Coordinates of N, CA and C in Angstrom, one line a residue:
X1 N -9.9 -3.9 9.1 CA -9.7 -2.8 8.2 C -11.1 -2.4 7.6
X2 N -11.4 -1.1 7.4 CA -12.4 -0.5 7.2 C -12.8 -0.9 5.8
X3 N -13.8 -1.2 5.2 CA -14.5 -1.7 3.4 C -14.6 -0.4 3.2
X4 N -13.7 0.4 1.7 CA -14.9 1.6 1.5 C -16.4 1.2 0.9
X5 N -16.8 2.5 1.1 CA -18.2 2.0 0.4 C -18.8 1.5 -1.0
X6 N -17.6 2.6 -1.8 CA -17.6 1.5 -2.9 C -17.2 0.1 -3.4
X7 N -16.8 -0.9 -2.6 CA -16.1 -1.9 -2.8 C -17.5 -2.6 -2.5
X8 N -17.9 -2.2 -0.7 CA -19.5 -2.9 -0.5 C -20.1 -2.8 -1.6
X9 N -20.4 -1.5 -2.0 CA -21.3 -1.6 -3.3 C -21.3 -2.8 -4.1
X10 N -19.9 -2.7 -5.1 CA -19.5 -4.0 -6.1 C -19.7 -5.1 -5.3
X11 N -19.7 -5.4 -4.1 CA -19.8 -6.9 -3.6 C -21.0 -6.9 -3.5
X12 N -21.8 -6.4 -3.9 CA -23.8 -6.3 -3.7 C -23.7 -7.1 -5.2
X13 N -22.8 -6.6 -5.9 CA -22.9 -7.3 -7.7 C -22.7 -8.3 -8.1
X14 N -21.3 -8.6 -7.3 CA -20.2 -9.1 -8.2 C -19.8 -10.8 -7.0
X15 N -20.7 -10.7 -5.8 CA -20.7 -11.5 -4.5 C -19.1 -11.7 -4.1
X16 N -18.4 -12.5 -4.1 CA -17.1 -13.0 -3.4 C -16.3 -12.8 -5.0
X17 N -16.4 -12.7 -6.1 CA -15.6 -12.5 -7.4 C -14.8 -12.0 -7.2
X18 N -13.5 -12.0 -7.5 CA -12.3 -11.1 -7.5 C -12.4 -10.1 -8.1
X19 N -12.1 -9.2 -7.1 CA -12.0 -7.6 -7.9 C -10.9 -6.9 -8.2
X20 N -10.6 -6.2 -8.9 CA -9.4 -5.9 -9.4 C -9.3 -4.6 -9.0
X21 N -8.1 -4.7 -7.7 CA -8.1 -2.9 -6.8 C -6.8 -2.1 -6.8
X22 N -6.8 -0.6 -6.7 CA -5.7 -0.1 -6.5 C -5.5 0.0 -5.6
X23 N -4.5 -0.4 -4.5 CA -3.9 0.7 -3.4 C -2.5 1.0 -2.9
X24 N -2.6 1.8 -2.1 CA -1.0 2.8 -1.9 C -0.5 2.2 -0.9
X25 N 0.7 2.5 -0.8 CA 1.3 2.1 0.3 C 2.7 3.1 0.6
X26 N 2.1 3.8 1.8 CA 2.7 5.1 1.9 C 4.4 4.8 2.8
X27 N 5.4 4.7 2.2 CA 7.0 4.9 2.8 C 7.0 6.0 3.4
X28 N 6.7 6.5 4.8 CA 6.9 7.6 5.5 C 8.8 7.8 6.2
X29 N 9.2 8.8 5.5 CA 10.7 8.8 6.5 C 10.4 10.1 7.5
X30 N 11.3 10.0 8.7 CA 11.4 11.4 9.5 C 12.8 10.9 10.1
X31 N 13.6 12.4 9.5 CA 15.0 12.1 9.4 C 15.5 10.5 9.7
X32 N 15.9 9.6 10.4 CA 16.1 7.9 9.6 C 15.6 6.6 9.9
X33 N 14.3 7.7 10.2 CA 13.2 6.8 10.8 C 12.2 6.2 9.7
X34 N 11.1 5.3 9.4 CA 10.0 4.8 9.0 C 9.1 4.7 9.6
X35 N 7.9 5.2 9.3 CA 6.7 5.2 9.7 C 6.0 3.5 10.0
X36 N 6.2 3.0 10.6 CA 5.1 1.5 10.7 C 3.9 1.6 11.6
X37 N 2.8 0.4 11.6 CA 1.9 0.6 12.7 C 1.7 -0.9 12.4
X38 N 1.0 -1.1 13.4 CA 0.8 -2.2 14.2 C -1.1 -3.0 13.6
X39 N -1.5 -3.5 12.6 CA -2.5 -3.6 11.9 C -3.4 -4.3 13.4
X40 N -4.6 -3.5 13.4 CA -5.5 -4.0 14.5 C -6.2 -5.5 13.9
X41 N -6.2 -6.0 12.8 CA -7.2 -7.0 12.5 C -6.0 -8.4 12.9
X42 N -4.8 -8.0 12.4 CA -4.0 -9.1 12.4 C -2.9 -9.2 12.9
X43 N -2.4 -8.4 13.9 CA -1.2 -7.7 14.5 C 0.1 -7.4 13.5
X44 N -0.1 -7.5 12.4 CA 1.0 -7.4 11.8 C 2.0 -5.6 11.5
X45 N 3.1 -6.2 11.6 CA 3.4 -4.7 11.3 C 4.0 -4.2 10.0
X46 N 3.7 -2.9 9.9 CA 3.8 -2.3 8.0 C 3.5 -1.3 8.0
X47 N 4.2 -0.8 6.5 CA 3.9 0.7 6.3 C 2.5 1.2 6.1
X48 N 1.8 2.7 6.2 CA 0.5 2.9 5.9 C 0.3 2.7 4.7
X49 N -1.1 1.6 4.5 CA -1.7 1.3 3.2 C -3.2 1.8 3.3
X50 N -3.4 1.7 1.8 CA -5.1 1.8 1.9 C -5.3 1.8 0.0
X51 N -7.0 2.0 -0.1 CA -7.7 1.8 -1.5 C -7.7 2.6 -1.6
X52 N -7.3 3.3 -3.0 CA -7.4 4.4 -4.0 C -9.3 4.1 -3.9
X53 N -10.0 5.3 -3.8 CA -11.1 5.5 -4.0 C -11.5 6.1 -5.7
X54 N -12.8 6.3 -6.0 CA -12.8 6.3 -7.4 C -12.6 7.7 -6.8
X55 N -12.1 7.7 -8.8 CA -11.9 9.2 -9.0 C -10.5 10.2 -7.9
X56 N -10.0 9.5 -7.3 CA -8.8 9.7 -6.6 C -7.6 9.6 -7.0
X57 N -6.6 11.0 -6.9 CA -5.5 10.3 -7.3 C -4.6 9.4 -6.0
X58 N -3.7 8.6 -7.1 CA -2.9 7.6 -5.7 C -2.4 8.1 -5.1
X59 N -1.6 9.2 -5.1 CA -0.8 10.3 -4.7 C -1.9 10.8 -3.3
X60 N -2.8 11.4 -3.4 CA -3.7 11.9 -2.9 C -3.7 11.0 -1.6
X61 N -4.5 9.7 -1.9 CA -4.5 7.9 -1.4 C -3.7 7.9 -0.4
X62 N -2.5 8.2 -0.5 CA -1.2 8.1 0.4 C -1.1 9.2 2.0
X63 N -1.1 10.4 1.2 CA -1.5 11.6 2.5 C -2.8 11.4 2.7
X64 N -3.9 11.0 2.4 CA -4.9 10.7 3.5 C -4.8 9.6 4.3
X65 N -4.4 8.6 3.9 CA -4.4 7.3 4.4 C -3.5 7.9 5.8
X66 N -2.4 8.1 5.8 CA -1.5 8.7 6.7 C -2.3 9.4 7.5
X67 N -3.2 10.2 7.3 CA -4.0 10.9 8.2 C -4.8 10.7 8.9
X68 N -5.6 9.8 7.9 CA -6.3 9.1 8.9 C -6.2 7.9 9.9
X69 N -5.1 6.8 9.5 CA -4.6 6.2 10.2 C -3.7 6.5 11.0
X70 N -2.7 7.4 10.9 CA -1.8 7.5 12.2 C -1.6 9.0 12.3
X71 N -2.7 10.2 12.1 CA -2.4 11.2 12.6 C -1.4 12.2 12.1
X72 N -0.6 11.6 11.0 CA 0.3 12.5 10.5 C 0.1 12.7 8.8
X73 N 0.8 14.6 8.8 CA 0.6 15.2 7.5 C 1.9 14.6 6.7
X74 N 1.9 14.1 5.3 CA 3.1 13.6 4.5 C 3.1 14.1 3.3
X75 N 4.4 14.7 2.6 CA 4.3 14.7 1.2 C 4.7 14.0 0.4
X76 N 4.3 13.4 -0.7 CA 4.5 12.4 -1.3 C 5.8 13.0 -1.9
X77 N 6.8 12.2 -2.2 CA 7.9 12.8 -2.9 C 8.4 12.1 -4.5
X78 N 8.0 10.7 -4.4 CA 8.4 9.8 -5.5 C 7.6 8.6 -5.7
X79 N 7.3 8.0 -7.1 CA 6.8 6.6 -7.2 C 7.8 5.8 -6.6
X80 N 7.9 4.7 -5.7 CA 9.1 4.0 -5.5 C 9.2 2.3 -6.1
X81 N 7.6 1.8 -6.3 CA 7.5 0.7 -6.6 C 6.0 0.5 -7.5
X82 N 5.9 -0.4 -8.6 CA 4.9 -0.6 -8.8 C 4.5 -2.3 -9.0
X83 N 3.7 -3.1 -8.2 CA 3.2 -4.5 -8.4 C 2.3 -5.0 -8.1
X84 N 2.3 -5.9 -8.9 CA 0.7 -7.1 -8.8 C 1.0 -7.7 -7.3
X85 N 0.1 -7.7 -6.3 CA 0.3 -8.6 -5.4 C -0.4 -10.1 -5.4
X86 N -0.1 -10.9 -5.5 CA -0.9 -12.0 -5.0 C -2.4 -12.1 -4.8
X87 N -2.7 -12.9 -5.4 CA -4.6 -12.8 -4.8 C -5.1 -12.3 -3.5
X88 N -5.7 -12.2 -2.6 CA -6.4 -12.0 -1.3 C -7.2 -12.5 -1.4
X89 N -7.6 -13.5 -0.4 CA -9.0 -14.1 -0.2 C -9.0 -13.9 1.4
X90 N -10.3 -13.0 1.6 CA -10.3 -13.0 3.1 C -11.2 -13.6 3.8
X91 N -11.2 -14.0 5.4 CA -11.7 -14.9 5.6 C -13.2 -15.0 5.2
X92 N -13.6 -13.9 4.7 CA -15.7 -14.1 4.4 C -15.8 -14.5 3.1
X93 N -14.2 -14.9 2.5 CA -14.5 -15.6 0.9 C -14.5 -14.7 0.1
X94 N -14.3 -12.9 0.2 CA -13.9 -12.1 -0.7 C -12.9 -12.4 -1.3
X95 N -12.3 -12.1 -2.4 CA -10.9 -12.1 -3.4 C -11.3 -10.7 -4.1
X96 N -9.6 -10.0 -4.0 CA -9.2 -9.4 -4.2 C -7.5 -9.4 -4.9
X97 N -8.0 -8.8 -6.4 CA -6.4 -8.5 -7.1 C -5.7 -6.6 -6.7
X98 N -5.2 -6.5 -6.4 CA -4.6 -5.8 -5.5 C -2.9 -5.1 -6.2
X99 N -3.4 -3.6 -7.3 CA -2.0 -3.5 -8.2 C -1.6 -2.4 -6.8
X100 N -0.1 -2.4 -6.0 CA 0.3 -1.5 -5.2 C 0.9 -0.5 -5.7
X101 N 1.0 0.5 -5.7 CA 1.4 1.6 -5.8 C 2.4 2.2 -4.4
X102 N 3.6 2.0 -4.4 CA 4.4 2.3 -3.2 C 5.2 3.8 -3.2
X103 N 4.7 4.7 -2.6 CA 5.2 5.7 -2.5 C 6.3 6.3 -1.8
X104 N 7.4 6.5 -1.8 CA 8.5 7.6 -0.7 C 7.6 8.7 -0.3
X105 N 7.3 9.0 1.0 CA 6.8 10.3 1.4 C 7.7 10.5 2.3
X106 N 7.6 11.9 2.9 CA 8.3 12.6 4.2 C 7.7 13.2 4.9
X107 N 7.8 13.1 6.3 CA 7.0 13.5 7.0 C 7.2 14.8 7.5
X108 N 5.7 15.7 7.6 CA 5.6 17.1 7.6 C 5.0 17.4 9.2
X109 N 3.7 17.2 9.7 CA 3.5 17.2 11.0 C 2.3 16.5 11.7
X110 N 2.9 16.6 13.0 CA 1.8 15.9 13.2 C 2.5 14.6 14.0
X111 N 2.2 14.1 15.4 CA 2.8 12.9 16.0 C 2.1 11.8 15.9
X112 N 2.4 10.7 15.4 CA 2.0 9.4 14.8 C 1.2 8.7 16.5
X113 N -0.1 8.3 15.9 CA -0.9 7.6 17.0 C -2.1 7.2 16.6
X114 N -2.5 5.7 17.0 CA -3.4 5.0 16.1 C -4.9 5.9 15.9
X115 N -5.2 6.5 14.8 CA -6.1 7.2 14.3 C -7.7 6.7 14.6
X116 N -7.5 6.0 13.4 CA -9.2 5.2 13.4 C -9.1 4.0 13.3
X117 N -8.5 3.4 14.3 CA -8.7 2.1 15.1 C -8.3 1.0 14.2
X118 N -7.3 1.4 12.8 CA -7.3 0.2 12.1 C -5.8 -0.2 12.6
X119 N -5.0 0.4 13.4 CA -3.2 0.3 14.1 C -3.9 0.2 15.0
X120 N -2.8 -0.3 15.8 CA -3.3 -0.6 17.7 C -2.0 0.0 18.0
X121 N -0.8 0.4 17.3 CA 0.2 0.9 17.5 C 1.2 1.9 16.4
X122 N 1.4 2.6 16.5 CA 2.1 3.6 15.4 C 3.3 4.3 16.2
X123 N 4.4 4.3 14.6 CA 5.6 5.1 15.3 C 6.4 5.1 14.5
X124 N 7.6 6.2 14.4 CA 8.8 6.2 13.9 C 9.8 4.8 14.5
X125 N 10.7 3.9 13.2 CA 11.4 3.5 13.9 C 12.4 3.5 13.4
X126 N 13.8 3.0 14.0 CA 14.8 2.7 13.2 C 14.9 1.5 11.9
X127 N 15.5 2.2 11.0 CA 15.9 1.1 9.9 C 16.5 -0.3 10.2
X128 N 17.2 0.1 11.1 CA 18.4 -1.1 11.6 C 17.4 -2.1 12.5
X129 N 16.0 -1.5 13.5 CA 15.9 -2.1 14.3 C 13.9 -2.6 13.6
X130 N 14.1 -3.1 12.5 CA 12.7 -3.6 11.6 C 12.7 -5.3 11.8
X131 N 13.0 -5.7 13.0 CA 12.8 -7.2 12.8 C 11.9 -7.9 13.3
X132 N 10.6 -7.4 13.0 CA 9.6 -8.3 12.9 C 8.2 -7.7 11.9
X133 N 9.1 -7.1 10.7 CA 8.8 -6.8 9.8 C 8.8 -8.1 8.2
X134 N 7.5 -7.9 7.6 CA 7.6 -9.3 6.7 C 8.4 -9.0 5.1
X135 N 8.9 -9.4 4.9 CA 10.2 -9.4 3.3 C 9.7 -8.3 3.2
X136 N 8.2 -8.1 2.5 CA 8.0 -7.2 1.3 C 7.6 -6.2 1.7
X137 N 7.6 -6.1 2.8 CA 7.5 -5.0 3.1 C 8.9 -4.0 3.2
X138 N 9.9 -5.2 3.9 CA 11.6 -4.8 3.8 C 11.7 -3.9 2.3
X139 N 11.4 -5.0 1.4 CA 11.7 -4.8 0.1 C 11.0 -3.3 -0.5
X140 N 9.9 -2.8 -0.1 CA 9.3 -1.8 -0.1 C 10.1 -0.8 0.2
X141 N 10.4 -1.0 1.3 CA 11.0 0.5 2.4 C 12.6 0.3 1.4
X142 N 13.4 -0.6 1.4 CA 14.5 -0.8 0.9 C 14.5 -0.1 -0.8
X143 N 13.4 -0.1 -1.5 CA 13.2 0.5 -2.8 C 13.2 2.0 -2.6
X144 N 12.6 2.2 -1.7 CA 12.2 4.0 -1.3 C 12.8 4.8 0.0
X145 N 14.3 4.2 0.5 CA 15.4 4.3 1.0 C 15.8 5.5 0.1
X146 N 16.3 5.6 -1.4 CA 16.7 6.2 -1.9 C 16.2 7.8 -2.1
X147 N 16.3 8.9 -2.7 CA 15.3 10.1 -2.4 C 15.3 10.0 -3.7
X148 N 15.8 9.6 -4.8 CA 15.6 10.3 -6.3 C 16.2 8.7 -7.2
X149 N 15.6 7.7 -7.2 CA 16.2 6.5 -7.9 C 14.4 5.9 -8.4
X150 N 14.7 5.8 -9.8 CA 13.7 5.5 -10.8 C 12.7 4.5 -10.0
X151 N 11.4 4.5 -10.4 CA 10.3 3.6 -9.8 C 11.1 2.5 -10.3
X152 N 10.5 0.7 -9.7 CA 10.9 -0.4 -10.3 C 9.5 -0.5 -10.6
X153 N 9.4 -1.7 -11.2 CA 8.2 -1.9 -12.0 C 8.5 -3.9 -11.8
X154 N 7.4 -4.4 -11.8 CA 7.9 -6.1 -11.5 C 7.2 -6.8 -13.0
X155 N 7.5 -7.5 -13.3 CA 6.8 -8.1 -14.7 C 7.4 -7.6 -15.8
X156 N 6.7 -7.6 -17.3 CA 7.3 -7.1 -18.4 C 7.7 -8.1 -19.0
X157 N 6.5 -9.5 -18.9 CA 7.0 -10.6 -19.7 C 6.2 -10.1 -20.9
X158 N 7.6 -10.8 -21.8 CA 7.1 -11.0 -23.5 C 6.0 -11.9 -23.4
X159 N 5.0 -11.3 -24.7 CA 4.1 -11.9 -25.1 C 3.9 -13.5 -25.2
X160 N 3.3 -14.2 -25.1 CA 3.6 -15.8 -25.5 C 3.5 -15.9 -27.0
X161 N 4.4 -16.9 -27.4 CA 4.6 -16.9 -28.9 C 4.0 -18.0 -29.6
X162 N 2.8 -18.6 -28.5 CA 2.3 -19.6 -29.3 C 0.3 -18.8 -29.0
X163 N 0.6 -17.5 -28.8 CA -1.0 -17.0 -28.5 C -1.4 -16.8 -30.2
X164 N -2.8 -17.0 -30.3 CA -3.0 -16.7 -31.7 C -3.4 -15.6 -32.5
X165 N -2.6 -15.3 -33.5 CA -2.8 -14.4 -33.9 C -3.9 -13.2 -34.1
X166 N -4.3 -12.0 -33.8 CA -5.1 -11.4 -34.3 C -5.5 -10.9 -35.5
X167 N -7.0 -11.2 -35.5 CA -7.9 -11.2 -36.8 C -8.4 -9.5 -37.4
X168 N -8.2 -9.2 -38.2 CA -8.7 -7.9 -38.6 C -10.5 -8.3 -39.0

């Protein structure tokens, strides 16, 4: 997967420190199909993702990433999920905190084919036929299945009640 340039930048600063990133993760339907691709670095398969760049909106994030990775135009239609994922540490010792932003889009034009070399494979598939797809990603597409049902949100723990109080 491609580093933007801003990320290189902060790693000139901040060396292997965890960084705290935004990125999208675009739900493409065409009529009862899902957009997946085939990730060139690690064969895995998943919906289009990528980094919110500064000064971007996520929304924005979504229809480019789509474009540039698999060739097709999408409109974003709804928030469908929002969560903290898990740390990243990749193999050169970077760490990365990683808040997702998962979108429902629908696809407008354009036939899906690995763009800029980060898919080795792209395509519409069946819902029924996603089995070698990983949970959360299920759980993604299964959030943004619906066309009009409120984002979820993960977390919303209460405060701890033994933190200490604030000082004026």
């Amino acid at each position: 997967m491609t580093t933007p340039d801003f990320v290189v930048a902060l790693r000139e600063h901040v060396g292997h420190s965890p960084l705290n990133l935004v990125g999208v993760t675009a739900i493409v339907f065409r009529d009862e199909k899902v957009l997946l691709g085939k990730r060139a670095d690690n064969g895995a398969w998943q919906p289009i993702s990528g980094i919110v760049e500064p000064g971007e909106e996520p929304a924005d994030t979504a229809v480019r990433e789509c474009l540039e990775e698999a060739g097709v135009t999408v409109k974003v239609e709804r928030l469908a999920l929002v969560q903290q994922l898990p740390r990243v540490t990749y193999a050169n010792g970077d760490e990365v905190d990683y808040l997702d932003l998962v979108f429902r889009c629908s696809w407008i034009a354009g036939e899906p084919h690995p763009a800029d070399g980060e898919l080795t494979e792209v395509g519409f598939y069946d819902l029924a036929a996603m089995g070698d797809i990983d949970d959360a990603h299920v759980r993604k597409i299964a959030l943004a299945v619906a066309e009009d049902d409120p984002a979820h949100f993960r977390g919303g723990r209460p405060p701890r009640l033994d933190a200490p109080a604030a000082r004026d």
